[in-house]
Short mmCIF file of C-alpha atoms in Angstrom, two decimals:
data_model
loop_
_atom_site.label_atom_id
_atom_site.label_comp_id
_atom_site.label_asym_id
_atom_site.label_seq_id
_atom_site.Cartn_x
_atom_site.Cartn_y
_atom_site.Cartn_z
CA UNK W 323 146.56 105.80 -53.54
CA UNK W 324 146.98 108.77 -55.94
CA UNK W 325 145.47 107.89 -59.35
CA UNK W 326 146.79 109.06 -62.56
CA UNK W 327 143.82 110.57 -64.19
CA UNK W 328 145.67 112.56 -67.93
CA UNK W 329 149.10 113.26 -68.59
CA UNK W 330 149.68 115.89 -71.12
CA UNK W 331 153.12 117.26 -73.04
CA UNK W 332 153.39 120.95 -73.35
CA UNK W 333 155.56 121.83 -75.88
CA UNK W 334 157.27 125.89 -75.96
CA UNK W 335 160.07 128.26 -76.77
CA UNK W 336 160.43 131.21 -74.55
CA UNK W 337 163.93 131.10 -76.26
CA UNK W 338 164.70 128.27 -77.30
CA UNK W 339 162.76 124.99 -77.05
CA UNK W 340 161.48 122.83 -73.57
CA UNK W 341 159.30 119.97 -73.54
CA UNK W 342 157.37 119.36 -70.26
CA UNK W 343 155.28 116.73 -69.46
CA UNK W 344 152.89 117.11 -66.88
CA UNK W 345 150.74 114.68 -64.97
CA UNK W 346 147.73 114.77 -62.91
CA UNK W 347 145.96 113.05 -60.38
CA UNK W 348 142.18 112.11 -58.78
CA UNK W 349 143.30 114.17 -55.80
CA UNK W 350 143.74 116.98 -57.61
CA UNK W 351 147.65 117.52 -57.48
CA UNK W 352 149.63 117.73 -60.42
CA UNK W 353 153.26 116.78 -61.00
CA UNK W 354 155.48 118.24 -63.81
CA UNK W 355 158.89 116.91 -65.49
CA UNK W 356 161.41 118.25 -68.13
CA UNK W 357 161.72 115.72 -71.14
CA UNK W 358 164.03 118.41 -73.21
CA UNK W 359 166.60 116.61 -75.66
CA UNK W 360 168.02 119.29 -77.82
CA UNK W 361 167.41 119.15 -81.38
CA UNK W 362 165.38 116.47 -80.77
CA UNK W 363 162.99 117.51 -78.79
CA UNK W 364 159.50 116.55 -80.45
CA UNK W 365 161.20 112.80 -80.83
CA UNK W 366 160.37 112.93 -77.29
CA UNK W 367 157.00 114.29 -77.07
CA UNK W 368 156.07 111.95 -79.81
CA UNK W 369 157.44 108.58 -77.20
CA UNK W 370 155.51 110.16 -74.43
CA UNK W 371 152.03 110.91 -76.23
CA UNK W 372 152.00 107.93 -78.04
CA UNK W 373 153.53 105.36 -75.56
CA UNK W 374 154.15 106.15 -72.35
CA UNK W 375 150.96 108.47 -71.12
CA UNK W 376 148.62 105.56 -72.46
CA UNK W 377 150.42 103.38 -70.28
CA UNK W 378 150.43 105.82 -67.06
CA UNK W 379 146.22 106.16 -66.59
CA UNK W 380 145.12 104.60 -64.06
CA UNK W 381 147.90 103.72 -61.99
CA UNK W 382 149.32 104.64 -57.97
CA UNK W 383 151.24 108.10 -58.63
CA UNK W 384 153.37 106.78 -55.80
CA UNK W 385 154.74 103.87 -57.21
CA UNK W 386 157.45 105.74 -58.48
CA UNK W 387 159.91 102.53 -58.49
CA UNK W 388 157.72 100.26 -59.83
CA UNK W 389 156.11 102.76 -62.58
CA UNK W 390 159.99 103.52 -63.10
CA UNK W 391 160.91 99.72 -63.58
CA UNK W 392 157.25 99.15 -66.15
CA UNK W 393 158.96 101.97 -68.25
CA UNK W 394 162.45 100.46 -68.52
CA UNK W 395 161.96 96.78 -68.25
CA UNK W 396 158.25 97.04 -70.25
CA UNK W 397 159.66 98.89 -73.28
CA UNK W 398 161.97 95.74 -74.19
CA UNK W 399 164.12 98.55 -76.37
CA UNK W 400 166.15 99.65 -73.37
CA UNK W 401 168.19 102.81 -72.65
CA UNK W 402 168.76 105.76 -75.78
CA UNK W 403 168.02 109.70 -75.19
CA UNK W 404 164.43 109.86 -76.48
CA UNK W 405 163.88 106.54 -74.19
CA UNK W 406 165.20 107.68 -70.85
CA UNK W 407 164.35 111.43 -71.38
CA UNK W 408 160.64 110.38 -71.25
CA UNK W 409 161.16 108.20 -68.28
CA UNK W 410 162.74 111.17 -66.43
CA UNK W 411 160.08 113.12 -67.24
CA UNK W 412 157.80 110.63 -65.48
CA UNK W 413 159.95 110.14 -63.05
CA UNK W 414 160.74 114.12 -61.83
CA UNK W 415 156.64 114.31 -62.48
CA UNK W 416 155.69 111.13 -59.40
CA UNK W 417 158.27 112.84 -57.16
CA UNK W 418 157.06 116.58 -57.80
CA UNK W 419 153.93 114.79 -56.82
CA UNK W 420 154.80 112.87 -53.86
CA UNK W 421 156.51 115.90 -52.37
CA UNK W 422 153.55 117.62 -52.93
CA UNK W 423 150.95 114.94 -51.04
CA UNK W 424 153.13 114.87 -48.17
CA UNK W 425 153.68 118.72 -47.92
CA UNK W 426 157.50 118.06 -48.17
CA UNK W 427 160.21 118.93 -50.27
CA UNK W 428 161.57 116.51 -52.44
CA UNK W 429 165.19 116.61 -51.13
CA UNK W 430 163.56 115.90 -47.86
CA UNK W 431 162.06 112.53 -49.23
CA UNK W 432 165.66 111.57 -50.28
CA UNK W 433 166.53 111.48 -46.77
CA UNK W 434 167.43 115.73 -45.66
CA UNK W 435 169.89 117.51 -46.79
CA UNK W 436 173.68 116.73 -46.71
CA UNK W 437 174.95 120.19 -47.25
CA UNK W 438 173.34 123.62 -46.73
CA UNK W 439 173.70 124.52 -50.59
CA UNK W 440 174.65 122.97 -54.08
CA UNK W 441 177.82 124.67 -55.30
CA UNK W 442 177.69 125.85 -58.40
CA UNK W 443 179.97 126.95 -61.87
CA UNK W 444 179.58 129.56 -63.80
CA UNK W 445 180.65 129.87 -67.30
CA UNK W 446 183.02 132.58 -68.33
CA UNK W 447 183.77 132.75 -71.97
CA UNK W 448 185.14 135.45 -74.45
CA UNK W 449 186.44 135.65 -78.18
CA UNK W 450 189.89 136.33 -76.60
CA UNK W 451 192.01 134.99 -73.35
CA UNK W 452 191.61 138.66 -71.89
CA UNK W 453 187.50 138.78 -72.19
CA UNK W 454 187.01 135.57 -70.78
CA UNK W 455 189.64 136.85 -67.74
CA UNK W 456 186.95 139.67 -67.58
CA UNK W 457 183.95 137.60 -67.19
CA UNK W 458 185.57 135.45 -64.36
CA UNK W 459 185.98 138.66 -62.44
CA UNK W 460 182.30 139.49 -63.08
CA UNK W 461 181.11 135.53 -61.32
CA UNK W 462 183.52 136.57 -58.39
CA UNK W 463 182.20 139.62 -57.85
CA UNK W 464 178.42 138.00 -57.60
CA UNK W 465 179.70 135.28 -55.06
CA UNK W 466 180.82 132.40 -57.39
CA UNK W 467 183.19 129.41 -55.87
CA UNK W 468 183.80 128.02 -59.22
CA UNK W 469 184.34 129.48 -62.66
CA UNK W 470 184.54 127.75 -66.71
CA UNK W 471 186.98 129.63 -68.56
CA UNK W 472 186.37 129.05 -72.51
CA UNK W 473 188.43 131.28 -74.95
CA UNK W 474 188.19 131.81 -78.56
CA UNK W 475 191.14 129.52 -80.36
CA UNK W 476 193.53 132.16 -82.40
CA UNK W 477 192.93 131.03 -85.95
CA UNK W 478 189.71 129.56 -85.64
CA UNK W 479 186.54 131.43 -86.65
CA UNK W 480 183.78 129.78 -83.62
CA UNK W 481 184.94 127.98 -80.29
CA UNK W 482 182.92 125.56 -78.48
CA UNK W 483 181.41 128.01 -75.11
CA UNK W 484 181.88 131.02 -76.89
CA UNK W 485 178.93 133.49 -77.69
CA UNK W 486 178.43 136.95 -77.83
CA UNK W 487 175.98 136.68 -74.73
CA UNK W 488 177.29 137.54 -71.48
CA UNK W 489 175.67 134.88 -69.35
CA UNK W 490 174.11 133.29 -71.69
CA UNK W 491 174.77 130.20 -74.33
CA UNK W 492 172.71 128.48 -76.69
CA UNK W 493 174.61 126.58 -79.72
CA UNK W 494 171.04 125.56 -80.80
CA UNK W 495 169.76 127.14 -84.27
CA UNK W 496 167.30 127.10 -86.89
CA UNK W 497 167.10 125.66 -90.37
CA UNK W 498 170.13 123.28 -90.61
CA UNK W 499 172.91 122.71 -88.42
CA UNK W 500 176.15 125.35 -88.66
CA UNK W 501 179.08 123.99 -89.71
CA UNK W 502 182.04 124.75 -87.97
CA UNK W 503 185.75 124.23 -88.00
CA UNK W 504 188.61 122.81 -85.72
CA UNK W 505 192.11 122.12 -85.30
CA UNK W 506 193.61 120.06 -82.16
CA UNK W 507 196.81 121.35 -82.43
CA UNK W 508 195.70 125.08 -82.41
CA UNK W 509 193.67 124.63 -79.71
CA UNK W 510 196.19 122.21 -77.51
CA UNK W 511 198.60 125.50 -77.79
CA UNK W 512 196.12 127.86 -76.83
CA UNK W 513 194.37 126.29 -73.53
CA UNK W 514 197.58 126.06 -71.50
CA UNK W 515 197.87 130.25 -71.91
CA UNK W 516 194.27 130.25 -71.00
CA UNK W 517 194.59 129.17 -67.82
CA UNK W 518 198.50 130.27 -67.02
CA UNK W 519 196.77 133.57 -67.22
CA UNK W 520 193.81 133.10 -65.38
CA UNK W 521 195.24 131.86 -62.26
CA UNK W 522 197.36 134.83 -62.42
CA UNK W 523 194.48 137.27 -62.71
CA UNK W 524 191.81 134.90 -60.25
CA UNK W 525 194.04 133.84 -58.03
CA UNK W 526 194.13 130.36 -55.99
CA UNK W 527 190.79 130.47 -54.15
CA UNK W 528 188.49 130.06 -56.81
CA UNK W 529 188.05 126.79 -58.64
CA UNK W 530 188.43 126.65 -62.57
CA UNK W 531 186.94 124.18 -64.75
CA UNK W 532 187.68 123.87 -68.35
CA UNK W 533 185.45 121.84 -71.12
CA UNK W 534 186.79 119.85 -74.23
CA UNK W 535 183.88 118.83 -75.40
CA UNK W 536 184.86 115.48 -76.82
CA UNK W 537 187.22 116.57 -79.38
CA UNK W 538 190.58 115.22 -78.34
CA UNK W 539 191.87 111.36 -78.76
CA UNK W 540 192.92 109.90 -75.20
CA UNK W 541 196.38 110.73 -75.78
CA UNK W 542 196.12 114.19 -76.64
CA UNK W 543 193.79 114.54 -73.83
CA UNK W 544 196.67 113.05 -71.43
CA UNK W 545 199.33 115.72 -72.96
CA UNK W 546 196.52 118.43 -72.48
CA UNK W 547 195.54 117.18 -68.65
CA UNK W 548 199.33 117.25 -67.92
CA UNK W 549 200.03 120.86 -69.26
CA UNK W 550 197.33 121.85 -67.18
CA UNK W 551 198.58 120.29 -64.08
CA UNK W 552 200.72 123.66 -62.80
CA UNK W 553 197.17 125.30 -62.93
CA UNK W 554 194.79 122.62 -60.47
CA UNK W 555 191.88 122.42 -62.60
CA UNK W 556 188.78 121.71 -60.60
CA UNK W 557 188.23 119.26 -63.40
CA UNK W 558 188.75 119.17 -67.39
CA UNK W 559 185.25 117.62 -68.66
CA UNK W 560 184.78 115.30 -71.72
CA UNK W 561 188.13 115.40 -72.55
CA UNK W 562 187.22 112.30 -75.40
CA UNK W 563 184.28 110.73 -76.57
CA UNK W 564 183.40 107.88 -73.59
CA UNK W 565 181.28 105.41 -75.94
CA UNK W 566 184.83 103.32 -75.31
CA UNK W 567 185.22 103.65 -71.68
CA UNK W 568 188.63 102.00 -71.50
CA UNK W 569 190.14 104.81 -73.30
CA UNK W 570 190.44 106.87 -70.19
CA UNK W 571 192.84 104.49 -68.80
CA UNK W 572 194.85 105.68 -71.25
CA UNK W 573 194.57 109.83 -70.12
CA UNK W 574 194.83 108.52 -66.00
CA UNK W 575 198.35 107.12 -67.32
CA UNK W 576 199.40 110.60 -68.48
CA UNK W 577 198.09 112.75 -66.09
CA UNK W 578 196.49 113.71 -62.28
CA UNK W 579 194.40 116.22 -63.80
CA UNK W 580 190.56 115.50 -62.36
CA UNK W 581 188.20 113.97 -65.19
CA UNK W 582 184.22 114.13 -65.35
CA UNK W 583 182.50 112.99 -68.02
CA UNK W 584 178.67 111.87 -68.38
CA UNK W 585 176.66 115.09 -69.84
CA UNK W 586 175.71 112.49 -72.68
CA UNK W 587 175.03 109.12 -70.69
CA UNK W 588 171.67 107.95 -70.32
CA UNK W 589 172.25 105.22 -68.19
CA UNK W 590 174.24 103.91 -65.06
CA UNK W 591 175.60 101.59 -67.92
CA UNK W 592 177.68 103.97 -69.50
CA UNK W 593 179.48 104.74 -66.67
CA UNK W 594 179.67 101.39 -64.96
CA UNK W 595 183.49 100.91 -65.85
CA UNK W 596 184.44 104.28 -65.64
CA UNK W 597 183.46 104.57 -62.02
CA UNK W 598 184.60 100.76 -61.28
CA UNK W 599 188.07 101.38 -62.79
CA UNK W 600 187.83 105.03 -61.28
CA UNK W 601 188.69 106.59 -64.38
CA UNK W 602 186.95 109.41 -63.99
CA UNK W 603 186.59 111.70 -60.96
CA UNK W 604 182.78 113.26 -61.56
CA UNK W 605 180.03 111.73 -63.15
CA UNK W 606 177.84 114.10 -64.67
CA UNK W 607 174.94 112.46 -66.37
CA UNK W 608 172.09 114.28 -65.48
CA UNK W 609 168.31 114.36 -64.26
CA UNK W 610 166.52 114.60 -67.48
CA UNK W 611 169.07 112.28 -69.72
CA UNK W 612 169.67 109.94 -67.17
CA UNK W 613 166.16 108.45 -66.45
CA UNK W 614 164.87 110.85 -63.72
CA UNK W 615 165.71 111.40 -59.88
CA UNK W 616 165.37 107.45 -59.40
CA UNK W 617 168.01 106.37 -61.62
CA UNK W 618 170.38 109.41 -61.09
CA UNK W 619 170.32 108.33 -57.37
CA UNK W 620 171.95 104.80 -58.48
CA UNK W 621 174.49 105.99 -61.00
CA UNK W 622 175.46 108.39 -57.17
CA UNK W 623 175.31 105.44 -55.15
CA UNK W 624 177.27 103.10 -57.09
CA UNK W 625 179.57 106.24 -57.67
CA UNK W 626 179.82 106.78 -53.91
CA UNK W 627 181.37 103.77 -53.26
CA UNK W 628 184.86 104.86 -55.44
CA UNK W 629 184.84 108.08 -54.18
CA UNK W 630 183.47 109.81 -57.27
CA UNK W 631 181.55 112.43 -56.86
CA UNK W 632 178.31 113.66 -58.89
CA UNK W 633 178.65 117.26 -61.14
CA UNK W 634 175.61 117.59 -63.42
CA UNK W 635 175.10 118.67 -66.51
CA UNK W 636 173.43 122.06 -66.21
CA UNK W 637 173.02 123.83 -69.58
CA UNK W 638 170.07 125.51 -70.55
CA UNK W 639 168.75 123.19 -72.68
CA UNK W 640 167.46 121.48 -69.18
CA UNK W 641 164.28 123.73 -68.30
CA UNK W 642 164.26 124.76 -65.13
CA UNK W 643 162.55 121.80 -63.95
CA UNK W 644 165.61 120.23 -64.25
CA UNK W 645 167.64 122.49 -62.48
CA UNK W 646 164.87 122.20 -60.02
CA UNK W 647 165.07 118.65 -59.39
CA UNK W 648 168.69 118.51 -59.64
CA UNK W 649 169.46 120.66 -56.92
CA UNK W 650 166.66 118.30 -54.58
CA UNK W 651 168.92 115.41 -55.91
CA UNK W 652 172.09 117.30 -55.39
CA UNK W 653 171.60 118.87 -51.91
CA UNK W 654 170.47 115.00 -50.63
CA UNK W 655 173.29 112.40 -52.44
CA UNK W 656 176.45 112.52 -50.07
CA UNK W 657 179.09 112.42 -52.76
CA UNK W 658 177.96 115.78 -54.13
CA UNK W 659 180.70 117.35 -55.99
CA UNK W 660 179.38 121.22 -58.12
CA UNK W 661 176.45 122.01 -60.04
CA UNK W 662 176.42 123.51 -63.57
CA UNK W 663 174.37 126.96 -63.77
CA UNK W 664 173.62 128.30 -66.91
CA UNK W 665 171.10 130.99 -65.99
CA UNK W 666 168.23 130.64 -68.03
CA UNK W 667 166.33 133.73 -69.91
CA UNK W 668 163.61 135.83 -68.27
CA UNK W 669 161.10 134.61 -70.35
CA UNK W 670 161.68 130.78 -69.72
CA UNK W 671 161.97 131.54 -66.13
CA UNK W 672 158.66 133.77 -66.28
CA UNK W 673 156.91 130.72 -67.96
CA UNK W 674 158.82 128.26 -65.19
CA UNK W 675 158.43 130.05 -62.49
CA UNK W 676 160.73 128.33 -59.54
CA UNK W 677 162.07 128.47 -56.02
CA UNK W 678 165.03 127.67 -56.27
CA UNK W 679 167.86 130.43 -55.55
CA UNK W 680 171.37 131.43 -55.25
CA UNK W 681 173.35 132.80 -52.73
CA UNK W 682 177.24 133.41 -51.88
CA UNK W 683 178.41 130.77 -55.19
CA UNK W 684 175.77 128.11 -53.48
CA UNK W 685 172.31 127.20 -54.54
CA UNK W 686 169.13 125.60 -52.84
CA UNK W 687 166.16 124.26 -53.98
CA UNK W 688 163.67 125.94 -51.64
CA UNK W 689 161.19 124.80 -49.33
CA UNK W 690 158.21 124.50 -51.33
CA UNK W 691 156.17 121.48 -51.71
CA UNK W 692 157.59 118.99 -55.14
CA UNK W 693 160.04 120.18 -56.95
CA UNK W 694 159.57 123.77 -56.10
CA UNK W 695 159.00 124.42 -59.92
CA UNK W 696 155.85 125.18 -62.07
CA UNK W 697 154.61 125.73 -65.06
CA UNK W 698 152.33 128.81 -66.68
CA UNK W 699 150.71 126.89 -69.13
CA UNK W 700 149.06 130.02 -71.05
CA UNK W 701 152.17 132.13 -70.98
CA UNK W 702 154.20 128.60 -72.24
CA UNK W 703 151.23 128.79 -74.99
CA UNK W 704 152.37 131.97 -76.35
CA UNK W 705 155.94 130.26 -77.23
CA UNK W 706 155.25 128.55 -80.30
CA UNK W 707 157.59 125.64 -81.10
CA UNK W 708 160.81 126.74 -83.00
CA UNK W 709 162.84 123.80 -84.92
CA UNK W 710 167.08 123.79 -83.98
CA UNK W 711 169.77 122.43 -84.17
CA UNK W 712 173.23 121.81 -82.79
CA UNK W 713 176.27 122.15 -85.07
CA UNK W 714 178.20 120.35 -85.83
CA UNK W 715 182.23 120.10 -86.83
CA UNK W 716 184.39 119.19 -89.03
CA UNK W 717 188.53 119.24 -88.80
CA UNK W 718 190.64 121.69 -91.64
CA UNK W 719 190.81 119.64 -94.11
CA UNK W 720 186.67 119.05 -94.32
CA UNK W 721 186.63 115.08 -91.87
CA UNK W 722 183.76 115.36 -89.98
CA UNK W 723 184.42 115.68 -86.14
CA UNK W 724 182.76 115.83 -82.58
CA UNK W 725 181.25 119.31 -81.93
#
């Protein structure tokens, strides 16, 4: 037995915001998890310091299925970010520490790895169609397999993946939300060019992935998905909102265009039909939303079994104790598909400090006891807390809309 002796949430912003909750034991071993929900972060702290860590003293750190279940099943309120972002934590925090007792990896817990490396995407975005061409040369000259392309929209002021950053993209701010602007058919005209030109300028070997980012109905995403057929998209995520999951019968109707969806879900429940009816062809809920390594390892089984593969979310609004346990869950689960990389700044990963790594467009966790991921609690201390938001969007004509 490895009894839970404190818990403790460490709140900073080396950046932008990360909430980590970190747990330790009577054997002296510690165990850390990311419980980040953007814009909402400290809705999450608050769950975890004032009902979940009261509940955790005491108990077998290696019960990490039945300490999983207590969570779920015990708060009677089931499923919700704030919810299963606090279980995750929990949940990434028992395995960093079971890996740690047995002087193993984590991935090696989940039975070895399946691959020798977790390929990744990187995301190439510019204010125009011939930037963002630029930036996809730049991820294929560091080794990349996959690249996002995300353009400005001619006519519109801000795009959804566009910043002025390089490598970098963080739509959280402070104060109040920005408001921004969209029109469907400006951008359904635009995407098509996008990626005509890109395959002329990339070429066939390299896989290209495109985001929507909720904001078309299921029938303009089947038009879109079948104009971008000529081009063999590696997949064209959240092409509509997925709280009705029937509507994507309508898109696999209108097009052969691969799907993935899931960045949002926080449960195996909002996928259940979507991976039943194989609807979609990538599930991407991930680590942190998703209720930890545990429950992201049944939303992959039960996704297994249609032949839909796994792509997780990746942003960097996941610390890197995310990324960290993702890649453990990612080089283990057989129907691996790619892993988002959004590289995070050198002060978050000075304050995270990590083992994971990238090599040749593939990453690995490293061989280091856990997770492979820590935490410099007096450096994270220097980071005070910074409030932000996401924007959000409204059509022409002022009807507010999905950002």
């Amino acid at each position: 037995m490895a009894r839970i002796t404190s818990a403790r949430v460490i709140v900073t912003c080396p950046g932008r915001n990360f909430v980590t909750l970190k747990i330790e034991t009577d054997e002296g071993v510690y165990g850390i998890g990311d419980a980040t929900l953007n814009g909402r972060e400290l809705a999450v702290a608050s769950y975890l310091e004032d009902h979940v860590i009261p509940c955790l003293i005491g108990r077998d750190a290696h019960r990490i299925e039945d300490i999983w279940q207590y969570l779920y099943k015990g708060a009677y309120w089931r499923r919700g970010p704030v919810t299963m972002s606090a279980i995750a934590a929990v949940d990434m925090a028992l395995w960093d520490i079971k890996g740690k007792l047995a002087g193993l990896p984590v991935y090696q817990l989940l039975g070895g790895a399946a691959r020798e490396g977790c390929m990744v995407y990187g995301h190439a975005n510019g204010s125009d169609i011939a930037e963002t061409i630029e930036r996809a040369h730049e991820y294929l000259e560091q080794g990349y397999k996959a690249v996002r392309l995300q353009s400005g929209v001619p006519g519109l002021a801000a795009t959804y993946g566009v910043s002025g950053e390089r490598f970098y993209y963080e739509p959280a701010k402070g104060s109040l939300p920005d408001e921004t602007l969209w029109s469907t058919s400006k951008y359904m005209r635009h995407v098509p060019e996008l990626f005509a030109r890109g395959r002329d300028a990339l070429g066939w070997d390299i896989h290209l992935l495109h985001d929507v980012h909720h904001r078309l109905t299921p029938i303009e995403a089947g038009r879109l998905g079948k104009d971008l057929e000529p081009y063999r998209l590696f997949w064209l995520e959240d092409a509509t909102p997925a709280e009705n999951q029937a509507g994507f019968r309508l898109i696999r109707q209108h097009t052969t265009t691969p799907l993935a969806v899931g960045e949002i879900f926080s449960s195996v429940w909002d996928a259940k039909q979507l991976i039943e009816e194989q609807l979609i062809d990538y599930i991407r809920a991930t680590v942190v939303h998703a209720g930890g390594i545990t429950h992201l390892r049944r939303i992959a089984a039960l996704a297994d079994l249609y032949q839909v593969r796994t792509g997780c979310h990746g942003a960097t609004d996941l610390s890197p104790v995310s990324m960290a346990a993702a890649l453990n869950f990612g080089l283990s689960v057989p129907n691996f598909g790619i892993q988002e990389y959004m590289r995070h700044t050198a002060e978050t990963d000075e304050v995270f400090p990590h083992a994971y790594s990238l090599s040749n467009g593939l990453m690995h966790p490293g061989d280091k006891p856990g997770l492979g991921v820590d935490i410099d609690e007096a450096l994270a201390a220097k980071y005070e807390y910074k409030r932000a938001y996401l924007p959000v969007n409204r059509l022409e004509d002022g009807t507010m809309w999905s950002w």
